[in-house]
Amino acid sequence: MKFRNSPFCVYCLLVLSLSALSSCDSDDEETPGAGTTISGISPDTGPSGTQVTISGSGFGDAPGENIVKFNGTEAVVLSASANQIVAEVPDGAGTGKVTVAVGGNIAEGPVFTYTEPPTATAYFIYFKANGSAKLFEDGNPGYQVCGDCSCSYIPALDETRNAGIDICQVSDVTAAMIENLKNKTIPFKDDGFPIAAFGFEENNIAYHTDYVDQGTNTVTISNVVADGTFNEKKAYKVTGTFSCKVAKSDGTSVTTITDGQFTVRYTEDF
C-alpha cells in the first residue's frame, strides 16, 4: 500500500492518464483528406485547357486544399467543394489516371484520354450527343449575320454534317462587346443579351437549342483573342465550353449534349 501511494507512483499514474487522454484525442481527430474518393470525371477526354469536373467525396472546400494531377502532371484547380472539383487539363499531360491529393491522402480516379488540340488556324466545335463524339472543324472560318448580332459558324464538312454556335449581343456589336465576353457565362435561352444558340444537322435532320427548355444549361467563354480582321472589322477567336439539349423543330427526339467545346471567330457588325 505504501508503494502504491508513493509520490513516484502518483506521478506515473498521472503521466499514464494524460497519455491515454492524448491518445483518445488523437483518435477522435479527422485526418484532412481522410476518405477522399473519386467516383467519376466529366468529360473523360479532351485537349489541354479542357475543364474537367471531378466528382467524389472528401475533397477540400478551397481550390488550394486539393492537388489534382492528370497522368502525373499537376493541374490548375478552378473551383472546389467537398464533393466536386473543377480542374483544367494541363499542357502535354498525356493519357493517364486522374488523382486528387488532400492533406497527404491520394485518391485515384478514372483514366483521362488526352487529345492534341487543333492547330491554331482551325476553328471547331466538338461535342458529345448522347455519348457519341462529333467534331466539326474547318481551317477557313466563315461568317454570317444572325439577327442583330454578328457571329461565326463552322462551314459544313460534307453534305450530311454541319454545326454552328451563335453568341448574340444587342444590335451594333462592337469590338469591346466581344472582348468583354471573356470569362462570362451565357444562357441558351433568356430575355436579355447576350444569349447563345447551338444547332447541328446530320443526315438532313436538324436540331437546335430553341426547341428545348434549357434550364441552367449555358455557354462559358474561357478566352477571347484578337484574330485579324474581316471586311475591315476586328475579328476575334472565341473559345469556350457548353452544355445543352437540342431537339427537332417538332419537339421530338431530344438529344442531350453532354460535353461541348468550341473555338469560333466573331467580328463586329458589318
PDB file of C-alpha atoms in Angstrom:
ATOM      1  CA  MET A   1       0.000   0.000   0.000  1.00  0.00           C
ATOM      2  CA  LYS A   2       2.796   2.376   0.777  1.00  0.00           C
ATOM      3  CA  PHE A   3       4.294   1.693  -2.650  1.00  0.00           C
ATOM      4  CA  ARG A   4       1.010   2.465  -4.389  1.00  0.00           C
ATOM      5  CA  ASN A   5       0.633   5.748  -2.537  1.00  0.00           C
ATOM      6  CA  SER A   6       4.214   6.874  -3.116  1.00  0.00           C
ATOM      7  CA  PRO A   7       4.752  10.179  -4.937  1.00  0.00           C
ATOM      8  CA  PHE A   8       6.572   8.283  -7.694  1.00  0.00           C
ATOM      9  CA  CYS A   9       3.553   6.081  -8.453  1.00  0.00           C
ATOM     10  CA  VAL A  10       1.145   9.004  -8.310  1.00  0.00           C
ATOM     11  CA  TYR A  11       3.359  10.727 -10.891  1.00  0.00           C
ATOM     12  CA  CYS A  12       3.365   7.561 -13.020  1.00  0.00           C
ATOM     13  CA  LEU A  13      -0.411   7.320 -12.891  1.00  0.00           C
ATOM     14  CA  LEU A  14      -0.719  10.999 -13.858  1.00  0.00           C
ATOM     15  CA  VAL A  15       1.556  10.540 -16.862  1.00  0.00           C
ATOM     16  CA  LEU A  16      -0.269   7.387 -17.963  1.00  0.00           C
ATOM     17  CA  SER A  17      -3.633   9.117 -17.626  1.00  0.00           C
ATOM     18  CA  LEU A  18      -2.507  12.104 -19.711  1.00  0.00           C
ATOM     19  CA  SER A  19      -1.049   9.757 -22.323  1.00  0.00           C
ATOM     20  CA  ALA A  20      -4.319   7.853 -22.527  1.00  0.00           C
ATOM     21  CA  LEU A  21      -6.288  11.082 -22.906  1.00  0.00           C
ATOM     22  CA  SER A  22      -3.878  12.296 -25.555  1.00  0.00           C
ATOM     23  CA  SER A  23      -4.280   9.015 -27.403  1.00  0.00           C
ATOM     24  CA  CYS A  24      -8.068   9.276 -27.304  1.00  0.00           C
ATOM     25  CA  ASP A  25      -7.998  12.871 -28.554  1.00  0.00           C
ATOM     26  CA  SER A  26      -5.743  11.842 -31.414  1.00  0.00           C
ATOM     27  CA  ASP A  27      -8.093   9.036 -32.418  1.00  0.00           C
ATOM     28  CA  ASP A  28     -11.049  11.418 -32.469  1.00  0.00           C
ATOM     29  CA  GLU A  29      -9.372  13.920 -34.799  1.00  0.00           C
ATOM     30  CA  GLU A  30     -10.129  13.518 -38.532  1.00  0.00           C
ATOM     31  CA  THR A  31      -7.104  13.489 -40.793  1.00  0.00           C
ATOM     32  CA  PRO A  32      -7.536  16.105 -43.576  1.00  0.00           C
ATOM     33  CA  GLY A  33      -8.411  14.285 -46.782  1.00  0.00           C
ATOM     34  CA  ALA A  34      -9.310  11.060 -44.978  1.00  0.00           C
ATOM     35  CA  GLY A  35     -11.852   9.118 -47.017  1.00  0.00           C
ATOM     36  CA  THR A  36     -11.082  11.024 -50.222  1.00  0.00           C
ATOM     37  CA  THR A  37     -12.545   9.153 -53.193  1.00  0.00           C
ATOM     38  CA  ILE A  38     -13.156   9.855 -56.892  1.00  0.00           C
ATOM     39  CA  SER A  39     -16.402   8.492 -58.292  1.00  0.00           C
ATOM     40  CA  GLY A  40     -16.152   9.923 -61.810  1.00  0.00           C
ATOM     41  CA  ILE A  41     -14.854  12.600 -64.182  1.00  0.00           C
ATOM     42  CA  SER A  42     -16.598  14.541 -66.951  1.00  0.00           C
ATOM     43  CA  PRO A  43     -15.570  14.873 -69.695  1.00  0.00           C
ATOM     44  CA  ASP A  44     -13.120  11.974 -69.816  1.00  0.00           C
ATOM     45  CA  THR A  45     -11.319  13.082 -72.964  1.00  0.00           C
ATOM     46  CA  GLY A  46     -10.075  16.330 -74.482  1.00  0.00           C
ATOM     47  CA  PRO A  47      -7.071  18.588 -75.142  1.00  0.00           C
ATOM     48  CA  SER A  48      -5.199  20.857 -72.756  1.00  0.00           C
ATOM     49  CA  GLY A  49      -7.389  23.594 -71.334  1.00  0.00           C
ATOM     50  CA  THR A  50     -10.411  21.309 -71.036  1.00  0.00           C
ATOM     51  CA  GLN A  51     -12.308  21.955 -67.805  1.00  0.00           C
ATOM     52  CA  VAL A  52     -12.931  18.603 -66.121  1.00  0.00           C
ATOM     53  CA  THR A  53     -15.441  18.082 -63.315  1.00  0.00           C
ATOM     54  CA  ILE A  54     -14.211  15.522 -60.776  1.00  0.00           C
ATOM     55  CA  SER A  55     -16.938  14.029 -58.559  1.00  0.00           C
ATOM     56  CA  GLY A  56     -16.331  12.198 -55.313  1.00  0.00           C
ATOM     57  CA  SER A  57     -16.030  12.817 -51.591  1.00  0.00           C
ATOM     58  CA  GLY A  58     -13.565  14.100 -49.027  1.00  0.00           C
ATOM     59  CA  PHE A  59     -12.273  16.967 -51.165  1.00  0.00           C
ATOM     60  CA  GLY A  60     -11.077  20.251 -49.703  1.00  0.00           C
ATOM     61  CA  ASP A  61     -13.568  23.127 -49.781  1.00  0.00           C
ATOM     62  CA  ALA A  62     -10.997  25.539 -51.229  1.00  0.00           C
ATOM     63  CA  PRO A  63      -9.083  25.038 -54.515  1.00  0.00           C
ATOM     64  CA  GLY A  64      -5.723  25.329 -52.746  1.00  0.00           C
ATOM     65  CA  GLU A  65      -6.545  22.378 -50.478  1.00  0.00           C
ATOM     66  CA  ASN A  66      -6.577  19.967 -53.436  1.00  0.00           C
ATOM     67  CA  ILE A  67      -3.710  18.826 -55.648  1.00  0.00           C
ATOM     68  CA  VAL A  68      -5.116  17.460 -58.895  1.00  0.00           C
ATOM     69  CA  LYS A  69      -2.934  15.655 -61.410  1.00  0.00           C
ATOM     70  CA  PHE A  70      -3.620  14.307 -64.882  1.00  0.00           C
ATOM     71  CA  ASN A  71      -1.276  11.422 -65.651  1.00  0.00           C
ATOM     72  CA  GLY A  72       1.103  12.813 -63.006  1.00  0.00           C
ATOM     73  CA  THR A  73       1.055  16.417 -64.280  1.00  0.00           C
ATOM     74  CA  GLU A  74      -0.369  18.937 -61.834  1.00  0.00           C
ATOM     75  CA  ALA A  75      -3.443  20.866 -62.970  1.00  0.00           C
ATOM     76  CA  VAL A  76      -4.907  24.235 -62.061  1.00  0.00           C
ATOM     77  CA  VAL A  77      -7.912  23.792 -59.747  1.00  0.00           C
ATOM     78  CA  LEU A  78     -10.597  26.302 -60.714  1.00  0.00           C
ATOM     79  CA  SER A  79     -13.155  25.534 -58.010  1.00  0.00           C
ATOM     80  CA  ALA A  80     -13.698  23.029 -55.224  1.00  0.00           C
ATOM     81  CA  SER A  81     -16.223  21.732 -52.725  1.00  0.00           C
ATOM     82  CA  ALA A  82     -16.387  18.631 -50.544  1.00  0.00           C
ATOM     83  CA  ASN A  83     -17.916  16.604 -53.389  1.00  0.00           C
ATOM     84  CA  GLN A  84     -16.788  18.268 -56.606  1.00  0.00           C
ATOM     85  CA  ILE A  85     -13.668  19.775 -58.152  1.00  0.00           C
ATOM     86  CA  VAL A  86     -13.290  21.567 -61.482  1.00  0.00           C
ATOM     87  CA  ALA A  87      -9.739  21.436 -62.857  1.00  0.00           C
ATOM     88  CA  GLU A  88      -8.127  22.446 -66.142  1.00  0.00           C
ATOM     89  CA  VAL A  89      -6.199  19.827 -68.118  1.00  0.00           C
ATOM     90  CA  PRO A  90      -2.518  20.923 -68.235  1.00  0.00           C
ATOM     91  CA  ASP A  91      -0.470  21.153 -71.413  1.00  0.00           C
ATOM     92  CA  GLY A  92       1.171  17.914 -72.505  1.00  0.00           C
ATOM     93  CA  ALA A  93      -0.457  15.866 -69.760  1.00  0.00           C
ATOM     94  CA  GLY A  94      -0.874  12.758 -71.880  1.00  0.00           C
ATOM     95  CA  THR A  95      -3.345   9.960 -71.275  1.00  0.00           C
ATOM     96  CA  GLY A  96      -3.476   8.578 -67.750  1.00  0.00           C
ATOM     97  CA  LYS A  97      -5.334   8.450 -64.457  1.00  0.00           C
ATOM     98  CA  VAL A  98      -6.652  11.480 -62.600  1.00  0.00           C
ATOM     99  CA  THR A  99      -5.581  11.797 -58.972  1.00  0.00           C
ATOM    100  CA  VAL A 100      -6.615  14.109 -56.148  1.00  0.00           C
ATOM    101  CA  ALA A 101      -4.409  14.637 -53.096  1.00  0.00           C
ATOM    102  CA  VAL A 102      -5.885  16.206 -49.956  1.00  0.00           C
ATOM    103  CA  GLY A 103      -3.917  16.503 -46.735  1.00  0.00           C
ATOM    104  CA  GLY A 104      -1.440  13.828 -47.777  1.00  0.00           C
ATOM    105  CA  ASN A 105      -4.148  11.359 -48.819  1.00  0.00           C
ATOM    106  CA  ILE A 106      -4.312  10.478 -52.519  1.00  0.00           C
ATOM    107  CA  ALA A 107      -7.406   9.245 -54.374  1.00  0.00           C
ATOM    108  CA  GLU A 108      -7.016   7.635 -57.784  1.00  0.00           C
ATOM    109  CA  GLY A 109      -9.716   8.080 -60.412  1.00  0.00           C
ATOM    110  CA  PRO A 110     -10.516   7.026 -63.972  1.00  0.00           C
ATOM    111  CA  VAL A 111      -8.259   7.496 -66.986  1.00  0.00           C
ATOM    112  CA  PHE A 112      -8.498  10.808 -68.829  1.00  0.00           C
ATOM    113  CA  THR A 113      -7.758  10.433 -72.552  1.00  0.00           C
ATOM    114  CA  TYR A 114      -5.607  13.353 -73.654  1.00  0.00           C
ATOM    115  CA  THR A 115      -6.023  14.607 -77.218  1.00  0.00           C
ATOM    116  CA  GLU A 116      -3.865  17.071 -79.057  1.00  0.00           C
ATOM    117  CA  PRO A 117      -5.607  20.424 -79.520  1.00  0.00           C
ATOM    118  CA  PRO A 118      -6.441  21.544 -83.061  1.00  0.00           C
ATOM    119  CA  THR A 119      -3.914  23.714 -84.831  1.00  0.00           C
ATOM    120  CA  ALA A 120      -4.112  27.443 -84.250  1.00  0.00           C
ATOM    121  CA  THR A 121      -5.740  28.043 -87.639  1.00  0.00           C
ATOM    122  CA  ALA A 122      -8.529  25.501 -87.160  1.00  0.00           C
ATOM    123  CA  TYR A 123     -11.906  26.647 -85.873  1.00  0.00           C
ATOM    124  CA  PHE A 124     -14.026  23.872 -84.492  1.00  0.00           C
ATOM    125  CA  ILE A 125     -16.971  22.634 -82.460  1.00  0.00           C
ATOM    126  CA  TYR A 126     -16.552  19.385 -80.541  1.00  0.00           C
ATOM    127  CA  PHE A 127     -19.360  17.770 -78.606  1.00  0.00           C
ATOM    128  CA  LYS A 128     -20.913  14.507 -77.478  1.00  0.00           C
ATOM    129  CA  ALA A 129     -24.512  13.876 -78.495  1.00  0.00           C
ATOM    130  CA  ASN A 130     -25.940  11.078 -76.348  1.00  0.00           C
ATOM    131  CA  GLY A 131     -22.443   9.769 -75.766  1.00  0.00           C
ATOM    132  CA  SER A 132     -21.358   9.853 -79.425  1.00  0.00           C
ATOM    133  CA  ALA A 133     -18.458  12.231 -80.054  1.00  0.00           C
ATOM    134  CA  LYS A 134     -18.717  14.594 -83.013  1.00  0.00           C
ATOM    135  CA  LEU A 135     -16.120  17.019 -84.302  1.00  0.00           C
ATOM    136  CA  PHE A 136     -16.808  19.773 -86.820  1.00  0.00           C
ATOM    137  CA  GLU A 137     -13.819  21.775 -87.935  1.00  0.00           C
ATOM    138  CA  ASP A 138     -12.517  23.772 -90.848  1.00  0.00           C
ATOM    139  CA  GLY A 139      -9.388  25.795 -91.463  1.00  0.00           C
ATOM    140  CA  ASN A 140     -11.273  28.530 -93.315  1.00  0.00           C
ATOM    141  CA  PRO A 141     -13.621  30.261 -90.895  1.00  0.00           C
ATOM    142  CA  GLY A 142     -16.876  31.660 -92.230  1.00  0.00           C
ATOM    143  CA  TYR A 143     -19.080  34.496 -91.036  1.00  0.00           C
ATOM    144  CA  GLN A 144     -22.737  35.339 -91.116  1.00  0.00           C
ATOM    145  CA  VAL A 145     -25.063  37.948 -89.687  1.00  0.00           C
ATOM    146  CA  CYS A 146     -27.677  36.423 -87.385  1.00  0.00           C
ATOM    147  CA  GLY A 147     -30.412  38.862 -86.478  1.00  0.00           C
ATOM    148  CA  ASP A 148     -28.983  41.890 -84.710  1.00  0.00           C
ATOM    149  CA  CYS A 149     -25.631  40.345 -83.954  1.00  0.00           C
ATOM    150  CA  SER A 150     -22.532  39.207 -85.741  1.00  0.00           C
ATOM    151  CA  CYS A 151     -21.432  35.655 -85.238  1.00  0.00           C
ATOM    152  CA  SER A 152     -19.409  32.794 -86.602  1.00  0.00           C
ATOM    153  CA  TYR A 153     -20.346  29.425 -87.993  1.00  0.00           C
ATOM    154  CA  ILE A 154     -18.398  26.326 -88.998  1.00  0.00           C
ATOM    155  CA  PRO A 155     -18.624  25.546 -92.732  1.00  0.00           C
ATOM    156  CA  ALA A 156     -20.081  22.103 -93.396  1.00  0.00           C
ATOM    157  CA  LEU A 157     -17.569  19.265 -93.548  1.00  0.00           C
ATOM    158  CA  ASP A 158     -19.701  17.345 -96.028  1.00  0.00           C
ATOM    159  CA  GLU A 159     -23.247  17.078 -97.334  1.00  0.00           C
ATOM    160  CA  THR A 160     -24.586  15.336 -94.225  1.00  0.00           C
ATOM    161  CA  ARG A 161     -22.916  17.092 -91.283  1.00  0.00           C
ATOM    162  CA  ASN A 162     -22.645  20.659 -90.069  1.00  0.00           C
ATOM    163  CA  ALA A 163     -22.875  22.529 -86.777  1.00  0.00           C
ATOM    164  CA  GLY A 164     -22.874  26.078 -85.505  1.00  0.00           C
ATOM    165  CA  ILE A 165     -22.922  28.076 -82.304  1.00  0.00           C
ATOM    166  CA  ASP A 166     -24.095  31.688 -82.070  1.00  0.00           C
ATOM    167  CA  ILE A 167     -23.466  34.137 -79.257  1.00  0.00           C
ATOM    168  CA  CYS A 168     -25.640  37.180 -79.811  1.00  0.00           C
ATOM    169  CA  GLN A 169     -25.451  40.680 -78.463  1.00  0.00           C
ATOM    170  CA  VAL A 170     -27.743  43.654 -78.875  1.00  0.00           C
ATOM    171  CA  SER A 171     -27.601  45.400 -82.238  1.00  0.00           C
ATOM    172  CA  ASP A 172     -24.463  47.260 -83.276  1.00  0.00           C
ATOM    173  CA  VAL A 173     -21.949  44.802 -81.878  1.00  0.00           C
ATOM    174  CA  THR A 174     -18.624  46.469 -81.087  1.00  0.00           C
ATOM    175  CA  ALA A 175     -15.149  45.086 -80.516  1.00  0.00           C
ATOM    176  CA  ALA A 176     -15.449  45.985 -76.814  1.00  0.00           C
ATOM    177  CA  MET A 177     -18.610  43.858 -76.506  1.00  0.00           C
ATOM    178  CA  ILE A 178     -16.806  40.843 -77.923  1.00  0.00           C
ATOM    179  CA  GLU A 179     -13.738  41.413 -75.737  1.00  0.00           C
ATOM    180  CA  ASN A 180     -15.996  41.584 -72.666  1.00  0.00           C
ATOM    181  CA  LEU A 181     -17.345  38.087 -73.365  1.00  0.00           C
ATOM    182  CA  LYS A 182     -14.224  36.576 -71.767  1.00  0.00           C
ATOM    183  CA  ASN A 183     -14.988  34.623 -68.574  1.00  0.00           C
ATOM    184  CA  LYS A 184     -18.730  35.200 -68.985  1.00  0.00           C
ATOM    185  CA  THR A 185     -21.397  32.525 -68.539  1.00  0.00           C
ATOM    186  CA  ILE A 186     -24.159  32.917 -71.122  1.00  0.00           C
ATOM    187  CA  PRO A 187     -27.580  31.216 -71.096  1.00  0.00           C
ATOM    188  CA  PHE A 188     -29.021  29.499 -74.146  1.00  0.00           C
ATOM    189  CA  LYS A 189     -32.463  30.927 -73.588  1.00  0.00           C
ATOM    190  CA  ASP A 190     -33.147  34.196 -71.828  1.00  0.00           C
ATOM    191  CA  ASP A 191     -34.873  37.545 -72.261  1.00  0.00           C
ATOM    192  CA  GLY A 192     -31.650  39.521 -72.108  1.00  0.00           C
ATOM    193  CA  PHE A 193     -28.372  39.681 -74.005  1.00  0.00           C
ATOM    194  CA  PRO A 194     -26.007  38.148 -74.737  1.00  0.00           C
ATOM    195  CA  ILE A 195     -27.693  34.805 -75.407  1.00  0.00           C
ATOM    196  CA  ALA A 196     -26.370  31.680 -77.092  1.00  0.00           C
ATOM    197  CA  ALA A 197     -27.798  29.223 -79.611  1.00  0.00           C
ATOM    198  CA  PHE A 198     -26.443  25.892 -80.814  1.00  0.00           C
ATOM    199  CA  GLY A 199     -27.541  23.614 -83.595  1.00  0.00           C
ATOM    200  CA  PHE A 200     -26.331  20.763 -85.728  1.00  0.00           C
ATOM    201  CA  GLU A 201     -27.599  18.845 -88.712  1.00  0.00           C
ATOM    202  CA  GLU A 202     -26.855  15.263 -89.602  1.00  0.00           C
ATOM    203  CA  ASN A 203     -28.403  13.243 -92.398  1.00  0.00           C
ATOM    204  CA  ASN A 204     -30.893  16.041 -93.077  1.00  0.00           C
ATOM    205  CA  ILE A 205     -32.214  16.050 -89.513  1.00  0.00           C
ATOM    206  CA  ALA A 206     -31.784  19.473 -87.914  1.00  0.00           C
ATOM    207  CA  TYR A 207     -31.584  20.007 -84.152  1.00  0.00           C
ATOM    208  CA  HIS A 208     -31.497  23.303 -82.291  1.00  0.00           C
ATOM    209  CA  THR A 209     -31.477  24.654 -78.732  1.00  0.00           C
ATOM    210  CA  ASP A 210     -34.509  26.864 -79.454  1.00  0.00           C
ATOM    211  CA  TYR A 211     -36.810  23.858 -79.230  1.00  0.00           C
ATOM    212  CA  VAL A 212     -35.945  22.690 -75.704  1.00  0.00           C
ATOM    213  CA  ASP A 213     -36.207  24.377 -72.298  1.00  0.00           C
ATOM    214  CA  GLN A 214     -32.541  24.765 -71.336  1.00  0.00           C
ATOM    215  CA  GLY A 215     -32.952  25.288 -67.605  1.00  0.00           C
ATOM    216  CA  THR A 216     -29.473  26.053 -66.240  1.00  0.00           C
ATOM    217  CA  ASN A 217     -27.545  24.927 -69.342  1.00  0.00           C
ATOM    218  CA  THR A 218     -25.117  27.568 -70.520  1.00  0.00           C
ATOM    219  CA  VAL A 219     -22.104  28.577 -72.578  1.00  0.00           C
ATOM    220  CA  THR A 220     -18.916  29.533 -70.734  1.00  0.00           C
ATOM    221  CA  ILE A 221     -16.392  31.721 -72.560  1.00  0.00           C
ATOM    222  CA  SER A 222     -12.845  30.874 -71.480  1.00  0.00           C
ATOM    223  CA  ASN A 223     -10.864  33.139 -73.793  1.00  0.00           C
ATOM    224  CA  VAL A 224     -11.194  35.885 -76.404  1.00  0.00           C
ATOM    225  CA  VAL A 225      -8.169  36.687 -78.561  1.00  0.00           C
ATOM    226  CA  ALA A 226      -7.826  39.330 -81.311  1.00  0.00           C
ATOM    227  CA  ASP A 227      -7.530  37.442 -84.592  1.00  0.00           C
ATOM    228  CA  GLY A 228      -7.156  39.675 -87.639  1.00  0.00           C
ATOM    229  CA  THR A 229      -9.949  41.419 -89.494  1.00  0.00           C
ATOM    230  CA  PHE A 230     -12.941  40.644 -91.682  1.00  0.00           C
ATOM    231  CA  ASN A 231     -14.477  43.238 -94.005  1.00  0.00           C
ATOM    232  CA  GLU A 232     -12.288  45.825 -92.282  1.00  0.00           C
ATOM    233  CA  LYS A 233     -13.754  44.934 -88.882  1.00  0.00           C
ATOM    234  CA  LYS A 234     -11.830  43.447 -85.957  1.00  0.00           C
ATOM    235  CA  ALA A 235     -12.153  39.688 -85.643  1.00  0.00           C
ATOM    236  CA  TYR A 236     -11.715  37.563 -82.511  1.00  0.00           C
ATOM    237  CA  LYS A 237     -11.098  33.908 -81.794  1.00  0.00           C
ATOM    238  CA  VAL A 238     -13.570  32.897 -79.077  1.00  0.00           C
ATOM    239  CA  THR A 239     -13.022  29.681 -77.105  1.00  0.00           C
ATOM    240  CA  GLY A 240     -15.257  28.027 -74.550  1.00  0.00           C
ATOM    241  CA  THR A 241     -17.391  25.130 -73.408  1.00  0.00           C
ATOM    242  CA  PHE A 242     -21.121  24.490 -73.371  1.00  0.00           C
ATOM    243  CA  SER A 243     -23.812  22.185 -72.012  1.00  0.00           C
ATOM    244  CA  CYS A 244     -27.208  21.985 -73.649  1.00  0.00           C
ATOM    245  CA  LYS A 245     -30.044  19.941 -75.117  1.00  0.00           C
ATOM    246  CA  VAL A 246     -31.262  20.089 -78.712  1.00  0.00           C
ATOM    247  CA  ALA A 247     -34.388  18.763 -80.416  1.00  0.00           C
ATOM    248  CA  LYS A 248     -36.021  18.664 -83.827  1.00  0.00           C
ATOM    249  CA  SER A 249     -38.350  21.530 -84.606  1.00  0.00           C
ATOM    250  CA  ASP A 250     -41.366  19.332 -83.880  1.00  0.00           C
ATOM    251  CA  GLY A 251     -40.077  18.842 -80.315  1.00  0.00           C
ATOM    252  CA  THR A 252     -39.304  15.132 -80.673  1.00  0.00           C
ATOM    253  CA  SER A 253     -36.042  13.188 -80.467  1.00  0.00           C
ATOM    254  CA  VAL A 254     -34.439  15.291 -77.746  1.00  0.00           C
ATOM    255  CA  THR A 255     -30.680  14.847 -77.775  1.00  0.00           C
ATOM    256  CA  THR A 256     -28.579  15.703 -74.739  1.00  0.00           C
ATOM    257  CA  ILE A 257     -25.234  17.357 -75.441  1.00  0.00           C
ATOM    258  CA  THR A 258     -23.152  16.007 -72.576  1.00  0.00           C
ATOM    259  CA  ASP A 259     -19.887  17.726 -73.430  1.00  0.00           C
ATOM    260  CA  GLY A 260     -19.101  20.622 -75.711  1.00  0.00           C
ATOM    261  CA  GLN A 261     -16.064  22.678 -76.632  1.00  0.00           C
ATOM    262  CA  PHE A 262     -15.691  25.278 -79.347  1.00  0.00           C
ATOM    263  CA  THR A 263     -13.320  27.684 -80.997  1.00  0.00           C
ATOM    264  CA  VAL A 264     -15.021  30.060 -83.428  1.00  0.00           C
ATOM    265  CA  ARG A 265     -14.410  33.518 -84.840  1.00  0.00           C
ATOM    266  CA  TYR A 266     -16.553  36.551 -84.173  1.00  0.00           C
ATOM    267  CA  THR A 267     -16.441  40.048 -85.581  1.00  0.00           C
ATOM    268  CA  GLU A 268     -18.132  43.404 -85.197  1.00  0.00           C
ATOM    269  CA  ASP A 269     -21.404  44.059 -87.010  1.00  0.00           C
ATOM    270  CA  PHE A 270     -20.854  44.772 -90.686  1.00  0.00           C
TER     271      PHE A 270
END
